[in-house]
CSV table of C-alpha atoms and ligand atoms in Angstrom, one decimal:
chain,number,residue,atom,x,y,z
A,1,MET,CA,0.0,0.0,0.0
A,2,ASN,CA,1.3,3.5,-0.8
A,3,SER,CA,1.7,6.1,1.9
A,4,PHE,CA,-1.1,8.7,2.3
A,5,THR,CA,-2.2,11.5,4.6
A,6,TYR,CA,-5.4,11.5,6.6
A,7,THR,CA,-7.7,14.5,7.2
A,8,ARG,CA,-11.1,14.7,8.9
A,9,ALA,CA,-13.5,16.7,6.9
A,10,SER,CA,-15.0,19.5,9.1
A,11,GLY,CA,-18.1,20.3,6.9
A,12,VAL,CA,-19.6,19.3,3.5
A,13,GLU,CA,-18.6,22.5,1.7
A,14,ALA,CA,-15.1,22.4,3.2
A,15,ALA,CA,-14.7,18.7,2.1
A,16,VAL,CA,-15.8,19.6,-1.4
A,17,ARG,CA,-13.2,22.5,-1.4
A,18,GLU,CA,-10.4,20.4,-0.1
A,19,LYS,CA,-11.1,17.6,-2.6
A,20,ALA,CA,-11.3,20.1,-5.5
A,21,ALA,CA,-7.9,21.5,-4.5
A,22,ASP,CA,-6.2,18.0,-4.3
A,23,GLU,CA,-6.4,15.6,-7.2
A,24,GLY,CA,-4.8,12.8,-5.2
A,25,ALA,CA,-7.4,13.0,-2.4
A,26,LYS,CA,-10.3,10.6,-2.0
A,27,PHE,CA,-13.3,10.6,0.3
A,28,ILE,CA,-13.6,7.7,2.7
A,29,ALA,CA,-16.7,6.7,4.6
A,30,GLY,CA,-17.0,3.1,6.0
A,31,GLY,CA,-13.8,2.1,4.1
A,32,THR,CA,-15.1,-1.4,3.3
A,33,ASN,CA,-14.4,-1.0,-0.4
A,34,LEU,CA,-11.8,1.7,-0.6
A,35,LEU,CA,-9.4,0.1,1.8
A,36,ASP,CA,-9.6,-3.2,0.0
A,37,LEU,CA,-8.8,-1.5,-3.3
A,38,MET,CA,-5.9,0.4,-1.7
A,39,LYS,CA,-4.4,-2.8,-0.3
A,40,GLU,CA,-4.6,-4.3,-3.8
A,41,ASN,CA,-3.0,-1.1,-5.2
A,42,VAL,CA,-6.0,-0.6,-7.5
A,43,GLU,CA,-6.7,2.8,-5.8
A,44,ARG,CA,-3.7,4.9,-4.7
A,45,PRO,CA,-5.0,8.1,-3.0
A,46,THR,CA,-2.3,10.3,-1.6
A,47,ARG,CA,-4.8,11.7,1.0
A,48,LEU,CA,-7.9,10.4,2.6
A,49,LEU,CA,-10.6,12.9,3.5
A,50,ASP,CA,-12.7,11.2,6.2
A,51,LEU,CA,-16.4,12.0,5.9
A,52,ASN,CA,-17.5,10.1,9.0
A,53,HIS,CA,-17.9,13.1,11.3
A,54,LEU,CA,-20.2,15.1,8.9
A,55,PRO,CA,-23.8,15.3,10.2
A,56,LEU,CA,-25.2,13.1,7.4
A,57,LYS,CA,-26.4,10.1,9.5
A,58,ALA,CA,-30.1,10.9,9.9
A,59,ILE,CA,-33.0,9.0,8.4
A,60,GLU,CA,-35.8,11.5,8.4
A,61,ALA,CA,-38.9,12.7,6.4
A,62,ALA,CA,-38.1,14.0,2.9
A,63,PRO,CA,-39.7,17.3,1.7
A,64,ASP,CA,-42.2,15.4,-0.5
A,65,GLY,CA,-43.4,13.1,2.4
A,66,GLY,CA,-41.0,10.3,1.4
A,67,LEU,CA,-37.9,9.3,3.4
A,68,ARG,CA,-34.4,10.9,3.3
A,69,LEU,CA,-31.6,8.5,4.1
A,70,GLY,CA,-28.4,10.2,5.2
A,71,ALA,CA,-25.3,9.3,3.1
A,72,LEU,CA,-23.4,8.4,6.3
A,73,ALA,CA,-26.2,6.3,7.8
A,74,THR,CA,-24.9,2.7,7.9
A,75,ASN,CA,-26.4,0.0,5.7
A,76,ALA,CA,-27.4,-1.8,9.0
A,77,ASP,CA,-29.1,1.3,10.6
A,78,THR,CA,-30.9,1.8,7.3
A,79,ALA,CA,-32.1,-1.8,6.8
A,80,TRP,CA,-33.4,-2.0,10.4
A,81,ASP,CA,-34.9,1.5,10.6
A,82,GLU,CA,-38.6,1.2,11.5
A,83,GLN,CA,-39.7,3.6,8.7
A,84,VAL,CA,-37.7,1.8,6.1
A,85,GLN,CA,-39.1,-1.6,7.2
A,86,GLN,CA,-42.7,-0.3,7.2
A,87,ARG,CA,-42.7,1.8,4.1
A,88,TYR,CA,-39.8,0.5,2.0
A,89,PRO,CA,-39.3,-3.1,3.0
A,90,LEU,CA,-38.0,-3.9,-0.5
A,91,LEU,CA,-35.0,-1.7,0.3
A,92,SER,CA,-34.4,-3.4,3.7
A,93,GLN,CA,-34.5,-6.8,2.0
A,94,ALA,CA,-32.1,-5.7,-0.7
A,95,ILE,CA,-29.6,-4.4,1.8
A,96,LEU,CA,-29.9,-7.4,4.1
A,97,ALA,CA,-29.2,-9.7,1.1
A,98,GLY,CA,-25.7,-8.1,0.8
A,99,ALA,CA,-22.4,-8.6,2.5
A,100,SER,CA,-22.4,-9.6,6.2
A,101,PRO,CA,-23.7,-8.0,9.5
A,102,GLN,CA,-20.2,-6.8,10.3
A,103,LEU,CA,-19.7,-5.2,6.9
A,104,ARG,CA,-23.2,-3.7,7.0
A,105,ASN,CA,-22.4,-2.1,10.3
A,106,MET,CA,-19.5,-0.2,8.7
A,107,ALA,CA,-20.7,0.3,5.1
A,108,THR,CA,-22.6,3.6,4.5
A,109,ASN,CA,-25.4,4.4,2.1
A,110,GLY,CA,-23.2,6.9,0.2
A,111,GLY,CA,-20.3,4.5,-0.1
A,112,ASN,CA,-22.6,1.7,-1.3
A,113,LEU,CA,-23.4,3.8,-4.4
A,114,PHE,CA,-19.7,4.1,-5.2
A,115,GLN,CA,-18.6,0.6,-4.7
A,116,ARG,CA,-16.6,-0.7,-7.6
A,117,THR,CA,-17.0,-3.8,-9.8
A,118,ARG,CA,-15.9,-7.2,-8.6
A,119,CYS,CA,-14.5,-8.2,-12.0
A,120,TYR,CA,-11.5,-10.4,-11.1
A,121,TYR,CA,-9.3,-8.7,-13.7
A,122,PHE,CA,-10.0,-5.2,-12.3
A,123,TYR,CA,-8.3,-6.4,-9.1
A,124,ASP,CA,-5.4,-8.2,-10.8
A,125,LEU,CA,-2.7,-5.7,-11.7
A,126,ALA,CA,-1.0,-8.2,-13.9
A,127,THR,CA,-3.8,-8.2,-16.5
A,128,PRO,CA,-5.2,-5.6,-18.9
A,129,CYS,CA,-8.3,-3.8,-17.7
A,130,ASN,CA,-9.8,-0.7,-19.4
A,131,LYS,CA,-11.6,0.3,-16.2
A,132,ARG,CA,-8.4,0.3,-14.1
A,133,GLU,CA,-6.1,1.4,-16.9
A,134,PRO,CA,-7.9,3.0,-19.8
A,135,GLY,CA,-6.8,1.8,-23.2
A,136,SER,CA,-5.1,-1.4,-21.9
A,137,GLY,CA,-7.9,-3.8,-23.1
A,138,CYS,CA,-10.5,-6.0,-21.4
A,139,SER,CA,-9.3,-9.4,-20.2
A,140,ALA,CA,-12.9,-10.5,-19.4
A,141,ILE,CA,-13.9,-10.5,-23.1
A,142,GLY,CA,-12.5,-13.8,-24.3
A,143,GLY,CA,-11.4,-14.6,-20.7
A,144,TYR,CA,-13.2,-16.1,-17.8
A,145,ASN,CA,-16.4,-14.1,-17.5
A,146,ARG,CA,-18.9,-16.1,-15.5
A,147,ILE,CA,-19.9,-13.1,-13.3
A,148,HIS,CA,-20.0,-10.5,-16.0
A,149,GLY,CA,-22.7,-8.5,-17.7
A,150,ILE,CA,-25.2,-9.5,-20.4
A,151,LEU,CA,-27.0,-6.2,-20.9
A,152,GLY,CA,-25.7,-2.7,-21.9
A,153,THR,CA,-22.1,-4.0,-22.3
A,154,SER,CA,-19.6,-2.5,-24.7
A,155,GLU,CA,-16.4,-3.6,-26.5
A,156,SER,CA,-14.5,-1.8,-23.8
A,157,CYS,CA,-16.0,-3.5,-20.7
A,158,ILE,CA,-18.5,-6.1,-19.6
A,159,ALA,CA,-18.3,-5.6,-15.8
A,160,THR,CA,-21.3,-5.5,-13.5
A,161,HIS,CA,-22.2,-3.1,-10.7
A,162,PRO,CA,-22.1,-5.3,-7.6
A,163,SER,CA,-24.6,-3.5,-5.2
A,164,ASP,CA,-27.8,-5.1,-3.9
A,165,MET,CA,-28.9,-1.8,-2.2
A,166,CYS,CA,-28.7,0.1,-5.5
A,167,VAL,CA,-31.1,-2.4,-7.2
A,168,GLY,CA,-33.7,-1.7,-4.6
A,169,LEU,CA,-33.1,2.0,-4.9
A,170,ALA,CA,-33.5,1.8,-8.7
A,171,ALA,CA,-36.8,0.0,-8.4
A,172,LEU,CA,-38.1,2.5,-5.9
A,173,ASN,CA,-37.3,5.5,-8.1
A,174,ALA,CA,-34.9,7.1,-5.5
A,175,THR,CA,-33.1,10.4,-6.1
A,176,VAL,CA,-29.6,11.3,-4.9
A,177,GLN,CA,-28.8,14.6,-3.2
A,178,VAL,CA,-25.4,15.9,-4.2
A,179,THR,CA,-23.2,18.8,-3.1
A,180,GLY,CA,-20.3,20.1,-5.3
A,181,PRO,CA,-18.3,23.2,-6.0
A,182,ASN,CA,-21.4,24.7,-7.8
A,183,GLY,CA,-23.8,24.0,-4.9
A,184,GLU,CA,-26.5,21.3,-4.4
A,185,ARG,CA,-28.2,19.2,-7.1
A,186,THR,CA,-30.6,16.3,-7.3
A,187,VAL,CA,-29.7,13.3,-9.5
A,188,LYS,CA,-32.3,10.7,-10.6
A,189,PHE,CA,-31.1,7.3,-9.6
A,190,GLU,CA,-31.3,6.0,-13.2
A,191,ASP,CA,-28.9,8.8,-14.1
A,192,PHE,CA,-26.4,8.2,-11.3
A,193,HIS,CA,-24.6,5.1,-12.6
A,194,ARG,CA,-23.6,4.8,-16.2
A,195,LEU,CA,-23.0,2.2,-18.9
A,196,PRO,CA,-19.4,1.5,-19.9
A,197,GLU,CA,-19.5,2.7,-23.5
A,198,ASP,CA,-15.9,3.7,-24.4
A,199,LYS,CA,-15.2,5.1,-20.9
A,200,PRO,CA,-15.5,2.2,-18.5
A,201,GLU,CA,-13.2,4.0,-16.0
A,202,LEU,CA,-16.2,6.1,-15.1
A,203,ASP,CA,-18.7,4.2,-12.9
A,204,ASN,CA,-21.1,7.1,-12.4
A,205,THR,CA,-22.0,10.6,-13.6
A,206,LEU,CA,-20.7,12.6,-10.6
A,207,ALA,CA,-17.6,14.9,-10.7
A,208,PRO,CA,-14.8,13.7,-8.5
A,209,ASP,CA,-15.3,16.6,-6.1
A,210,GLU,CA,-19.0,16.1,-5.5
A,211,ILE,CA,-20.3,14.5,-2.3
A,212,VAL,CA,-23.5,12.5,-1.9
A,213,THR,CA,-25.3,13.9,1.1
A,214,ALA,CA,-28.5,11.9,1.1
A,215,ILE,CA,-30.7,9.5,-0.9
A,216,ASP,CA,-34.4,10.3,-1.1
A,217,LEU,CA,-37.2,7.6,-1.4
A,218,PRO,CA,-40.3,9.1,-2.9
A,219,ASN,CA,-43.7,9.1,-1.2
A,220,GLU,CA,-45.1,6.0,-3.0
A,221,ASP,CA,-46.4,2.7,-1.5
A,222,PHE,CA,-44.8,-0.5,-2.7
A,223,SER,CA,-44.9,-2.0,0.8
A,224,LYS,CA,-47.3,-4.9,0.1
A,225,ASN,CA,-46.3,-6.6,-3.1
A,226,PHE,CA,-42.6,-6.8,-3.5
A,227,SER,CA,-39.7,-9.2,-3.7
A,228,TYR,CA,-35.9,-9.0,-3.7
A,229,LEU,CA,-34.6,-12.2,-5.2
A,230,LYS,CA,-30.8,-12.7,-5.2
A,231,LEU,CA,-29.3,-15.7,-6.9
A,232,ARG,CA,-25.7,-16.5,-6.2
A,233,ASP,CA,-23.1,-19.2,-5.9
A,234,ARG,CA,-23.4,-19.3,-2.1
A,235,GLN,CA,-26.4,-18.6,0.0
A,236,SER,CA,-24.6,-15.9,2.0
A,237,TYR,CA,-21.6,-13.6,1.7
A,238,ALA,CA,-21.6,-13.7,-2.1
A,239,PHE,CA,-22.4,-11.2,-4.8
A,240,ALA,CA,-25.4,-11.7,-7.1
A,241,LEU,CA,-25.1,-13.6,-10.3
A,242,VAL,CA,-28.5,-12.2,-11.0
A,243,SER,CA,-30.8,-10.3,-8.7
A,244,VAL,CA,-34.3,-8.9,-9.2
A,245,ALA,CA,-36.2,-6.2,-7.3
A,246,ALA,CA,-39.9,-6.4,-8.2
A,247,ALA,CA,-42.6,-4.2,-6.8
A,248,LEU,CA,-46.2,-4.1,-7.8
A,249,GLN,CA,-49.3,-2.1,-6.9
A,250,LEU,CA,-52.4,-4.4,-7.5
A,251,GLU,CA,-56.1,-3.6,-7.8
A,252,GLY,CA,-57.6,-7.0,-7.4
A,253,ASN,CA,-55.5,-9.1,-9.7
A,254,THR,CA,-54.7,-6.2,-12.1
A,255,ILE,CA,-51.3,-4.6,-12.0
A,256,LYS,CA,-51.8,-0.9,-11.5
A,257,GLU,CA,-48.1,0.0,-11.3
A,258,ALA,CA,-45.0,-2.1,-11.7
A,259,ARG,CA,-41.3,-1.7,-11.0
A,260,LEU,CA,-38.6,-4.1,-12.1
A,261,ALA,CA,-34.8,-3.7,-11.6
A,262,LEU,CA,-32.0,-6.2,-12.1
A,263,GLY,CA,-28.6,-6.6,-10.5
A,264,GLY,CA,-25.6,-8.6,-11.6
A,265,VAL,CA,-26.3,-8.2,-15.3
A,266,ALA,CA,-25.0,-4.7,-16.2
A,267,HIS,CA,-22.6,-1.9,-15.4
A,268,LYS,CA,-25.5,-0.2,-13.6
A,269,PRO,CA,-28.7,-1.4,-11.9
A,270,TRP,CA,-30.9,-2.4,-14.9
A,271,ARG,CA,-34.4,-0.8,-15.3
A,272,ASP,CA,-36.4,-1.6,-18.4
A,273,PRO,CA,-39.3,0.8,-18.9
A,274,LYS,CA,-40.6,-1.4,-21.9
A,275,ALA,CA,-41.0,-4.4,-19.6
A,276,GLU,CA,-42.7,-2.3,-16.9
A,277,ALA,CA,-45.1,-1.0,-19.5
A,278,LEU,CA,-45.9,-4.6,-20.5
A,279,LEU,CA,-46.9,-5.4,-16.9
A,280,LYS,CA,-49.0,-2.3,-16.3
A,281,GLY,CA,-52.8,-2.8,-16.7
A,282,GLN,CA,-52.4,-6.6,-17.2
A,283,PRO,CA,-53.5,-9.5,-15.0
A,284,ALA,CA,-50.9,-10.6,-12.5
A,285,THR,CA,-50.4,-14.0,-14.1
A,286,GLU,CA,-47.4,-16.1,-15.1
A,287,GLU,CA,-48.1,-15.4,-18.7
A,288,THR,CA,-47.8,-11.7,-18.1
A,289,PHE,CA,-44.6,-12.1,-16.1
A,290,ARG,CA,-43.1,-14.3,-18.8
A,291,LYS,CA,-43.7,-11.6,-21.5
A,292,ALA,CA,-42.1,-9.0,-19.4
A,293,ALA,CA,-39.1,-11.3,-18.7
A,294,ALA,CA,-38.7,-12.0,-22.4
A,295,ALA,CA,-38.7,-8.3,-23.1
A,296,VAL,CA,-35.9,-7.6,-20.6
A,297,VAL,CA,-33.5,-10.1,-22.1
A,298,GLU,CA,-34.5,-9.5,-25.7
A,299,ASN,CA,-31.1,-7.7,-26.5
A,300,ALA,CA,-29.0,-9.6,-23.9
A,301,GLN,CA,-25.6,-10.9,-25.1
A,302,GLY,CA,-23.6,-13.7,-23.5
A,303,TYR,CA,-19.8,-13.9,-23.6
A,304,GLY,CA,-19.4,-17.7,-23.1
A,305,HIS,CA,-19.1,-18.5,-19.4
A,306,ASN,CA,-21.9,-16.1,-18.5
A,307,THR,CA,-24.4,-17.0,-21.2
A,308,PHE,CA,-26.3,-19.0,-18.6
A,309,LYS,CA,-27.3,-15.7,-17.1
A,310,ILE,CA,-29.8,-14.9,-19.9
A,311,GLU,CA,-32.0,-17.8,-19.0
A,312,LEU,CA,-31.4,-17.4,-15.3
A,313,ALA,CA,-32.4,-13.7,-15.5
A,314,LYS,CA,-35.6,-14.7,-17.3
A,315,ARG,CA,-36.6,-17.3,-14.7
A,316,ALA,CA,-35.6,-15.0,-11.8
A,317,ILE,CA,-37.8,-12.2,-13.1
A,318,VAL,CA,-40.8,-14.5,-13.4
A,319,ARG,CA,-40.2,-15.9,-9.9
A,320,ALA,CA,-39.7,-12.5,-8.3
A,321,LEU,CA,-42.8,-11.1,-9.9
A,322,LYS,CA,-44.8,-14.2,-8.7
A,323,GLN,CA,-43.5,-13.7,-5.1
A,324,ALA,CA,-44.4,-10.0,-5.3
A,325,ALA,CA,-47.9,-10.7,-6.6
A,326,GLU,CA,-48.5,-13.3,-3.9
A,327,GLY,CA,-47.3,-10.9,-1.2
A,328,THR,CA,-45.2,-13.7,0.3
A,329,GLN,CA,-42.4,-11.2,1.0
A,330,HIS,CA,-44.3,-9.1,3.5
A,331,ALA,CA,-42.2,-7.2,6.0
A,332,SER,CA,-43.5,-9.3,9.0
A,333,ASP,CA,-42.4,-12.5,7.3
A,334,ILE,CA,-38.9,-11.2,6.5
A,335,PHE,CA,-37.8,-9.4,9.6
A,336,THR,CA,-39.1,-11.6,12.4
A,337,ASN,CA,-36.1,-13.3,14.1
A,338,SER,CA,-33.6,-12.1,11.6
A,339,ASN,CA,-32.0,-9.1,13.3
A,340,PRO,CA,-28.4,-10.1,14.1
B,401,FAD,C1,-16.3,-9.2,1.6
B,401,FAD,C2,-17.4,-8.2,1.1
B,401,FAD,C3,-18.6,-8.6,0.7
B,401,FAD,C4,-19.6,-7.7,0.2
B,401,FAD,N1,-20.8,-8.2,-0.3
B,401,FAD,C5,-21.7,-7.3,-0.8
B,401,FAD,C6,-22.9,-7.8,-1.3
B,401,FAD,O1,-23.2,-9.0,-1.3
B,401,FAD,N2,-23.8,-6.8,-1.8
B,401,FAD,C7,-23.5,-5.5,-1.8
B,401,FAD,O2,-24.3,-4.7,-2.2
B,401,FAD,N3,-22.3,-5.0,-1.3
B,401,FAD,C8,-21.4,-5.9,-0.8
B,401,FAD,N4,-20.2,-5.5,-0.3
B,401,FAD,C9,-19.8,-4.1,-0.6
B,401,FAD,C10,-20.2,-3.1,0.6
B,401,FAD,O3,-21.6,-3.0,0.6
B,401,FAD,C11,-19.5,-1.8,0.2
B,401,FAD,O4,-18.1,-2.0,0.3
B,401,FAD,C12,-20.0,-0.7,1.0
B,401,FAD,O5,-21.4,-0.4,0.8
B,401,FAD,C13,-19.2,0.6,0.7
B,401,FAD,O6,-19.5,1.6,1.6
B,401,FAD,P1,-18.4,2.3,2.5
B,401,FAD,O7,-19.1,3.3,3.3
B,401,FAD,O8,-17.6,1.3,3.3
B,401,FAD,O9,-17.5,3.0,1.3
B,401,FAD,P2,-16.0,3.3,1.3
B,401,FAD,O10,-15.2,2.1,1.1
B,401,FAD,O11,-15.6,4.3,2.4
B,401,FAD,O12,-16.0,4.2,0.0
B,401,FAD,C14,-16.2,3.7,-1.3
B,401,FAD,C15,-16.1,4.8,-2.3
B,401,FAD,O13,-17.2,5.7,-2.2
B,401,FAD,C16,-16.7,7.0,-2.0
B,401,FAD,N5,-17.6,7.7,-1.1
B,401,FAD,C17,-18.0,7.2,0.1
B,401,FAD,N6,-19.0,8.0,0.6
B,401,FAD,C18,-19.1,9.0,-0.2
B,401,FAD,C19,-20.0,10.1,-0.3
B,401,FAD,N7,-20.9,10.4,0.7
B,401,FAD,N8,-19.9,11.0,-1.3
B,401,FAD,C20,-19.0,10.7,-2.4
B,401,FAD,N9,-18.2,9.7,-2.4
B,401,FAD,C21,-18.3,8.8,-1.3
B,401,FAD,C22,-15.2,6.9,-1.6
B,401,FAD,O14,-14.4,7.9,-2.0
B,401,FAD,C23,-14.9,5.6,-2.2
B,401,FAD,O15,-14.4,5.8,-3.5
B,401,FAD,C24,-19.3,-6.3,0.2
B,401,FAD,C25,-18.0,-5.9,0.6
B,401,FAD,C26,-17.1,-6.8,1.1
B,401,FAD,C27,-15.7,-6.3,1.6
B,402,SF4,S1,-14.9,-6.3,-17.8
B,402,SF4,FE1,-14.3,-4.1,-17.3
B,402,SF4,S2,-13.5,-4.3,-15.3
B,402,SF4,FE2,-13.3,-6.3,-16.1
B,402,SF4,S3,-11.4,-6.5,-17.3
B,402,SF4,FE3,-12.9,-5.8,-18.7
B,402,SF4,S4,-12.6,-3.6,-18.6
B,402,SF4,FE4,-11.8,-4.4,-16.8
């Protein structure tokens, strides 16, 4: 690991100023991703700006009647927050599907959005990787790519975004509150992360000196019919091969509103408005769910070892939508006896 200096940020604006003035600086929150990357020499900051003492830990009412999650609230505090469990149980379930209790106690909501891909080659300095070293090539295309993307990939990169929390946030239409040198702005969740195109080194659309201060959940009710289904090689402590966040509003057996987001398949949490439109106004039946699933993978591309993900994603979408429609994932079923 390279040597670096450490500074505690005294305020949001001060942190933004200090970061803008020092190209080698990086913000640190829980450190659960950044420190691993530093130990592997993938990230080499010359200075760490610690955000942990900023007053951004609250989980409180948002201006529109929704819920505002502080960027420095931990993943654990967010998942077990009473309001999150009652009003946004899909998000609780997505967070609890990730990492381990110890990691969730350290990991923050802001840091979760910025976590980097788990592509093996990204971590392996001996191999070419366009994300780590732009222009060097992509070892996963033509290499071992079992965990890689099938949607929105490019010739430069086929990595996936590894977050579970972000898949839940995408389905719930969250927005991200950001402060930068030019003041505050709000970013729609779908515009926060990006596809690799010819610049896979960029995971998101933020400038390096912008700070995420909060994530807002809109005042909408998807608390009855939802499911977060995570399929992985091990039942715990593993990243998703495919995950699906499904949320429905039903009127009798008719779908009034539908949300569908996928993880483990693309460089960003994957939303497909076309598939959601196919669900809306239709009966909540397996036939409807199959049509939506087929639409999601219509343009999917496999790269050999990961081609199985296309069929897996289709089946996972149908299963998650069925679970959501049946209401089997109700908060009281999930959270009883599972608090560590
Ligand atoms: C073994 C292991 C297993 C895991 N399994 C899963 C899993 O199954 N599912 C899952 O979703 N996640 C998983 N994770 C990832 C974990 O959730 C993330 O590491 C964590 O959420 C990152 O948050 P952090 O606060 O520790 O971020 P840090 O490591 O402190 O920071 C990460 C990045 O975010 C930037 N940053 C942090 N906060 C802000 C902010 N407010 N504004 C701007 N930039 C900021 C930092 O500069 C850094 O670049 C796992 C991690 C490990 C180590
Ligand atoms: S998939 Fe992306 S992260 Fe992985 S080796 Fe290729 S360029 Fe690097």
